[in-house]
Short mmCIF file of C-alpha atoms in Angstrom, two decimals:
data_model
loop_
_atom_site.label_atom_id
_atom_site.label_comp_id
_atom_site.label_asym_id
_atom_site.label_seq_id
_atom_site.Cartn_x
_atom_site.Cartn_y
_atom_site.Cartn_z
CA SER A 1 52.68 95.45 82.73
CA LYS A 2 49.66 96.59 85.19
CA ASP A 3 46.80 95.74 88.33
CA ARG A 4 44.27 96.10 90.15
CA ARG A 5 44.34 96.12 93.47
CA PRO A 6 41.36 95.33 96.20
CA ASP A 7 39.55 99.12 95.84
CA GLY A 8 40.05 98.51 91.60
CA SER A 9 42.62 101.07 90.55
CA VAL A 10 44.98 100.26 88.59
CA ILE A 11 48.59 100.32 89.08
CA ASP A 12 52.04 99.75 87.02
CA CYS A 13 53.62 96.47 88.00
CA GLN A 14 56.62 95.38 87.14
CA ILE A 15 56.79 91.33 87.55
CA ASP A 16 60.36 89.13 87.72
CA TRP A 17 59.65 84.99 88.00
CA THR A 18 60.97 82.17 88.16
CA TYR A 19 60.44 78.09 87.50
CA LEU A 20 60.25 75.74 90.36
CA TYR A 21 61.79 72.32 89.96
CA ASP A 22 62.14 69.37 92.75
CA ALA A 23 64.45 67.35 93.40
CA ARG A 24 64.87 64.83 89.87
CA GLY A 25 64.28 68.67 88.48
CA GLN A 26 61.14 68.50 87.63
CA VAL A 27 59.13 71.97 86.91
CA GLN A 28 56.60 71.94 89.99
CA GLY A 29 55.84 75.44 89.75
CA PHE A 30 57.56 78.98 89.79
CA LEU A 31 57.73 81.76 91.99
CA ALA A 32 56.34 85.60 91.16
CA VAL A 33 57.29 88.30 92.37
CA ILE A 34 55.09 92.05 91.84
CA ALA A 35 56.46 94.75 93.01
CA ASP A 36 54.57 98.35 92.39
CA ILE A 37 56.08 100.71 90.51
CA THR A 38 53.27 103.46 89.98
CA GLU A 39 55.37 105.45 91.59
CA LYS A 40 59.07 104.94 89.64
CA LYS A 41 56.60 105.45 86.00
CA ARG A 42 54.91 108.56 87.40
CA MET A 43 58.84 110.09 87.95
CA HIS A 44 59.93 108.66 84.69
CA GLU A 45 56.85 110.27 82.63
CA ALA A 46 57.50 113.88 84.51
CA LEU A 47 60.70 113.20 83.73
CA ARG A 48 60.09 112.97 79.36
CA GLU A 49 57.84 115.91 80.32
CA SER A 50 60.37 118.59 81.93
CA GLU A 51 63.14 116.76 79.28
CA ALA A 52 60.77 117.87 76.91
CA ARG A 53 59.45 121.34 77.86
CA PHE A 54 62.96 121.58 78.31
CA ARG A 55 64.00 121.22 74.68
CA LEU A 56 60.70 123.02 73.26
CA LEU A 57 61.74 126.23 75.57
CA LEU A 58 65.26 126.60 74.26
CA GLU A 59 63.75 125.38 70.27
CA GLN A 60 61.12 128.00 70.83
CA THR A 61 63.06 130.83 71.53
CA PRO A 62 64.78 133.26 69.40
CA SER A 63 66.58 134.97 70.44
CA ILE A 64 69.02 133.17 72.93
CA ALA A 65 71.58 130.20 71.08
CA ALA A 66 71.93 127.29 73.23
CA GLN A 67 74.91 125.30 72.85
CA GLY A 68 75.26 122.40 74.97
CA TYR A 69 78.69 120.55 74.35
CA SER A 70 80.61 117.63 76.94
CA PRO A 71 83.27 118.81 78.93
CA ASN A 72 85.86 118.27 75.94
CA GLY A 73 83.75 120.91 73.30
CA THR A 74 82.58 118.20 71.57
CA VAL A 75 78.71 119.30 70.95
CA HIS A 76 76.01 117.58 71.96
CA TYR A 77 72.99 120.29 71.24
CA TRP A 78 72.32 123.57 68.71
CA ASN A 79 69.39 125.19 69.38
CA ALA A 80 67.84 127.10 65.66
CA ALA A 81 68.45 130.02 67.51
CA ALA A 82 73.18 129.23 67.35
CA GLU A 83 72.53 128.20 63.59
CA THR A 84 71.05 132.59 63.08
CA ILE A 85 73.90 133.90 65.46
CA TYR A 86 76.35 131.75 64.28
CA GLY A 87 75.38 130.38 60.64
CA TYR A 88 76.14 126.76 61.56
CA THR A 89 73.65 124.97 60.80
CA MET A 90 72.64 121.57 63.67
CA GLN A 91 73.72 119.27 61.33
CA GLU A 92 77.38 120.79 61.13
CA ALA A 93 77.94 121.94 64.17
CA ILE A 94 76.45 118.96 66.03
CA GLY A 95 79.47 116.10 67.19
CA GLN A 96 82.12 119.43 66.02
CA ASN A 97 84.26 121.24 68.97
CA LEU A 98 82.30 124.47 70.28
CA LEU A 99 86.31 125.84 70.70
CA ASP A 100 86.76 125.86 66.35
CA LEU A 101 83.73 126.67 66.36
CA ILE A 102 82.88 130.17 67.89
CA ILE A 103 84.93 130.76 70.50
CA PRO A 104 88.26 132.80 68.64
CA PRO A 105 91.74 131.92 68.44
CA GLU A 106 92.95 134.09 70.37
CA MET A 107 90.41 133.14 73.74
CA ARG A 108 90.49 129.40 73.48
CA SER A 109 93.66 128.79 75.65
CA GLU A 110 91.59 130.35 78.30
CA VAL A 111 87.86 129.32 77.29
CA LYS A 112 89.69 125.88 77.82
CA GLN A 113 90.68 126.02 80.85
CA ALA A 114 87.23 127.61 81.96
CA ILE A 115 85.20 124.17 80.38
CA GLN A 116 87.83 122.55 82.14
CA GLN A 117 86.84 124.42 85.67
CA MET A 118 82.58 124.45 85.28
CA ALA A 119 83.13 120.49 84.43
CA THR A 120 85.33 119.91 87.86
CA THR A 121 83.40 122.91 90.02
CA GLY A 122 80.03 122.51 89.04
CA GLN A 123 79.98 126.32 89.68
CA PRO A 124 79.22 127.90 85.68
CA LEU A 125 80.75 130.97 85.65
CA PRO A 126 80.09 134.31 85.70
CA THR A 127 77.22 136.61 82.81
CA GLY A 128 79.62 138.76 80.94
CA GLU A 129 80.18 140.47 77.21
CA LEU A 130 81.74 138.01 74.67
CA SER A 131 83.22 139.03 71.26
CA LEU A 132 82.59 134.91 69.36
CA MET A 133 83.01 134.07 66.03
CA HIS A 134 80.07 133.51 62.95
CA LYS A 135 81.17 131.50 60.71
CA ASP A 136 82.17 133.94 58.01
CA GLY A 137 84.86 135.06 59.87
CA GLY A 138 82.87 138.25 61.93
CA ARG A 139 82.75 139.07 65.18
CA VAL A 140 78.73 138.58 67.26
CA ALA A 141 78.57 140.63 70.20
CA VAL A 142 76.84 138.44 72.69
CA LEU A 143 75.90 138.23 76.55
CA SER A 144 76.28 134.91 77.48
CA SER A 145 75.93 132.63 80.48
CA HIS A 146 76.52 128.94 81.57
CA ALA A 147 74.73 125.98 83.08
CA VAL A 148 75.84 122.96 84.41
CA ILE A 149 73.84 119.47 84.80
CA GLN A 150 75.04 116.57 86.32
CA ILE A 151 72.94 113.91 84.96
CA PRO A 152 72.97 109.78 86.96
CA GLY A 153 74.66 107.84 84.37
CA LYS A 154 75.75 110.76 81.64
CA GLY A 155 78.44 112.78 83.25
CA VAL A 156 78.51 116.44 83.03
CA GLU A 157 76.79 118.31 80.62
CA LEU A 158 78.08 122.15 79.81
CA PHE A 159 75.56 124.74 78.18
CA CYS A 160 76.46 128.37 76.59
CA LEU A 161 73.32 129.95 76.41
CA ASN A 162 73.84 133.15 74.51
CA MET A 163 71.47 136.45 73.44
CA ASP A 164 73.24 138.45 70.65
CA ILE A 165 73.37 142.22 71.79
CA SER A 166 75.41 143.35 68.18
CA GLU A 167 72.60 145.52 67.45
CA ARG A 168 73.21 147.24 71.15
CA LYS A 169 76.56 147.24 70.88
CA ARG A 170 76.13 148.99 67.67
CA ILE A 171 73.24 151.70 69.43
CA GLU A 172 75.76 151.63 72.60
CA GLU A 173 78.81 153.51 70.43
CA ALA A 174 76.64 155.53 68.08
CA LEU A 175 75.15 157.15 71.73
CA ARG A 176 78.86 157.43 72.86
CA HIS A 177 80.12 158.88 68.91
CA SER A 178 77.15 161.48 69.71
CA LEU A 179 77.22 162.89 72.77
CA THR A 180 80.90 163.13 71.84
CA GLU A 181 80.20 165.45 69.11
CA LYS A 182 78.64 167.16 71.81
CA GLU A 183 80.28 167.80 74.71
CA THR A 184 83.41 168.57 71.53
CA LEU A 185 80.46 171.09 70.67
CA LEU A 186 79.74 172.85 73.87
CA ARG A 187 83.00 172.93 75.40
CA GLU A 188 84.00 174.92 72.12
CA VAL A 189 80.95 177.29 72.91
CA HIS A 190 82.53 178.10 75.77
CA HIS A 191 85.63 178.45 74.26
CA ARG A 192 83.63 181.07 72.31
CA VAL A 193 81.49 182.89 74.95
CA LYS A 194 85.13 183.21 77.04
CA ASN A 195 86.77 184.56 73.85
CA ASN A 196 83.52 187.14 72.68
CA LEU A 197 83.73 188.23 76.36
CA ALA A 198 87.62 188.44 76.80
CA ALA A 199 87.12 191.18 73.34
CA VAL A 200 84.08 193.50 75.34
CA ILE A 201 86.40 193.07 78.09
CA GLY A 202 89.91 194.70 75.31
CA LEU A 203 87.45 197.42 74.40
CA ILE A 204 86.36 198.12 77.67
CA ASP A 205 89.77 198.39 79.01
CA LEU A 206 91.13 200.60 75.82
CA ARG A 207 87.91 202.73 76.52
CA ARG A 208 88.90 203.62 79.66
CA SER A 209 92.52 204.61 79.12
CA LEU A 210 90.93 206.75 77.00
CA LEU A 211 89.41 208.29 80.30
CA THR A 212 90.34 211.20 83.35
CA ASP A 213 86.88 210.75 84.46
CA ALA A 214 87.41 209.04 87.75
CA PRO A 215 83.23 208.46 88.08
CA THR A 216 83.60 207.01 84.61
CA VAL A 217 86.55 204.89 85.08
CA SER A 218 85.09 203.49 88.51
CA LEU A 219 81.51 202.44 86.68
CA LEU A 220 84.33 201.05 83.60
CA ILE A 221 85.77 198.95 86.30
CA GLU A 222 82.70 197.66 87.60
CA LEU A 223 81.48 196.78 84.31
CA ARG A 224 84.76 194.87 83.21
CA SER A 225 84.25 192.44 86.87
CA ARG A 226 81.22 191.86 86.01
CA ILE A 227 81.88 190.78 82.43
CA LYS A 228 84.91 188.81 84.28
CA SER A 229 83.01 187.33 86.65
CA MET A 230 81.19 185.48 83.52
CA ALA A 231 83.64 184.64 81.27
CA LEU A 232 86.19 183.07 84.30
CA VAL A 233 82.43 180.49 84.40
CA HIS A 234 82.61 179.81 80.43
CA GLU A 235 86.50 179.13 80.65
CA MET A 236 86.06 177.20 83.72
CA LEU A 237 83.55 174.87 81.91
CA TYR A 238 85.47 174.80 78.85
CA GLN A 239 88.52 173.36 81.06
CA SER A 240 86.16 171.31 83.33
CA GLY A 241 85.76 167.53 82.83
CA ALA A 242 82.30 167.96 83.91
CA LEU A 243 80.40 170.63 80.93
CA ASN A 244 77.18 170.72 83.95
CA ARG A 245 79.55 171.87 87.06
CA ILE A 246 82.15 173.14 88.12
CA ASP A 247 84.39 173.44 91.22
CA PHE A 248 82.44 177.28 93.41
CA HIS A 249 86.54 176.96 95.58
CA ALA A 250 88.10 177.90 92.44
CA TYR A 251 85.65 179.92 90.82
CA LEU A 252 85.63 181.63 94.07
CA GLN A 253 89.36 181.79 94.22
CA ALA A 254 89.97 183.06 90.91
CA LEU A 255 86.58 185.81 90.60
CA ILE A 256 88.54 187.40 93.98
CA GLY A 257 92.20 187.21 93.39
CA HIS A 258 90.88 188.92 89.53
CA LEU A 259 88.92 191.29 92.21
CA ARG A 260 91.55 192.14 93.94
CA GLY A 261 93.39 192.81 91.05
CA SER A 262 90.95 195.18 89.97
CA PHE A 263 90.41 197.51 93.17
CA ASP A 264 93.17 196.61 95.45
CA PRO A 265 96.20 196.93 94.10
CA ARG A 266 98.85 197.20 96.48
CA GLY A 267 96.96 194.53 98.26
CA ALA A 268 95.32 195.86 101.23
CA ILE A 269 92.08 194.35 101.67
CA GLN A 270 92.75 190.62 103.60
CA ILE A 271 90.34 188.07 102.60
CA ASN A 272 89.18 185.55 105.08
#
């Protein structure tokens, strides 16, 4: 009921009363105990508003599927986004076991243990990517988060919040495939350039073998070495795991080895 304070303000009250009897069992009056429950009512109202806000938020978030379930896996909450992502209506999902609805058979034992762990420890599982089941038997890639809620008098409630990332995964796979194709093509380009430069070196060697003029032969050897230094870069890029860099120390060792073979066949030059 409501009552008024001396200053005229209205308060919420809880009234408990009982009759008072005399020795002959006749009612002589009654005893009333009035308690101010204004703060209690305010807290209950705030809790109702909070719960309504929470449910409205989950219902109006179209991209996040929310499933509420008990520690034994029985579903008691299923929002509209969950209907869209997994194909089950709320009526179909409520009362069913979450493991049977969206957890693939090969994951059920592991997920069952994880649910028990969350219910026992109160600690949610880390957010991670999962491949769950659609009603039609297909798979749905989701980013999955969890929450553990302890409600006084009701025990533990578990919530799973999943975001459909199937399109993102499809795009990532397409990009990965495209990148692999481009890497293969670029690697082949380096290989072809190296082969073409090797052909030029072969022509130079053929021409040099027909010459006797020392200055011209020396000039061709120098030209051959310059071309070889470029061909070596393409060869090492073709063989490298990264197509945008090579090991400069290994390159220098190979290049100097080639130069030494061209200009110092007897090994008279010491290289540090």
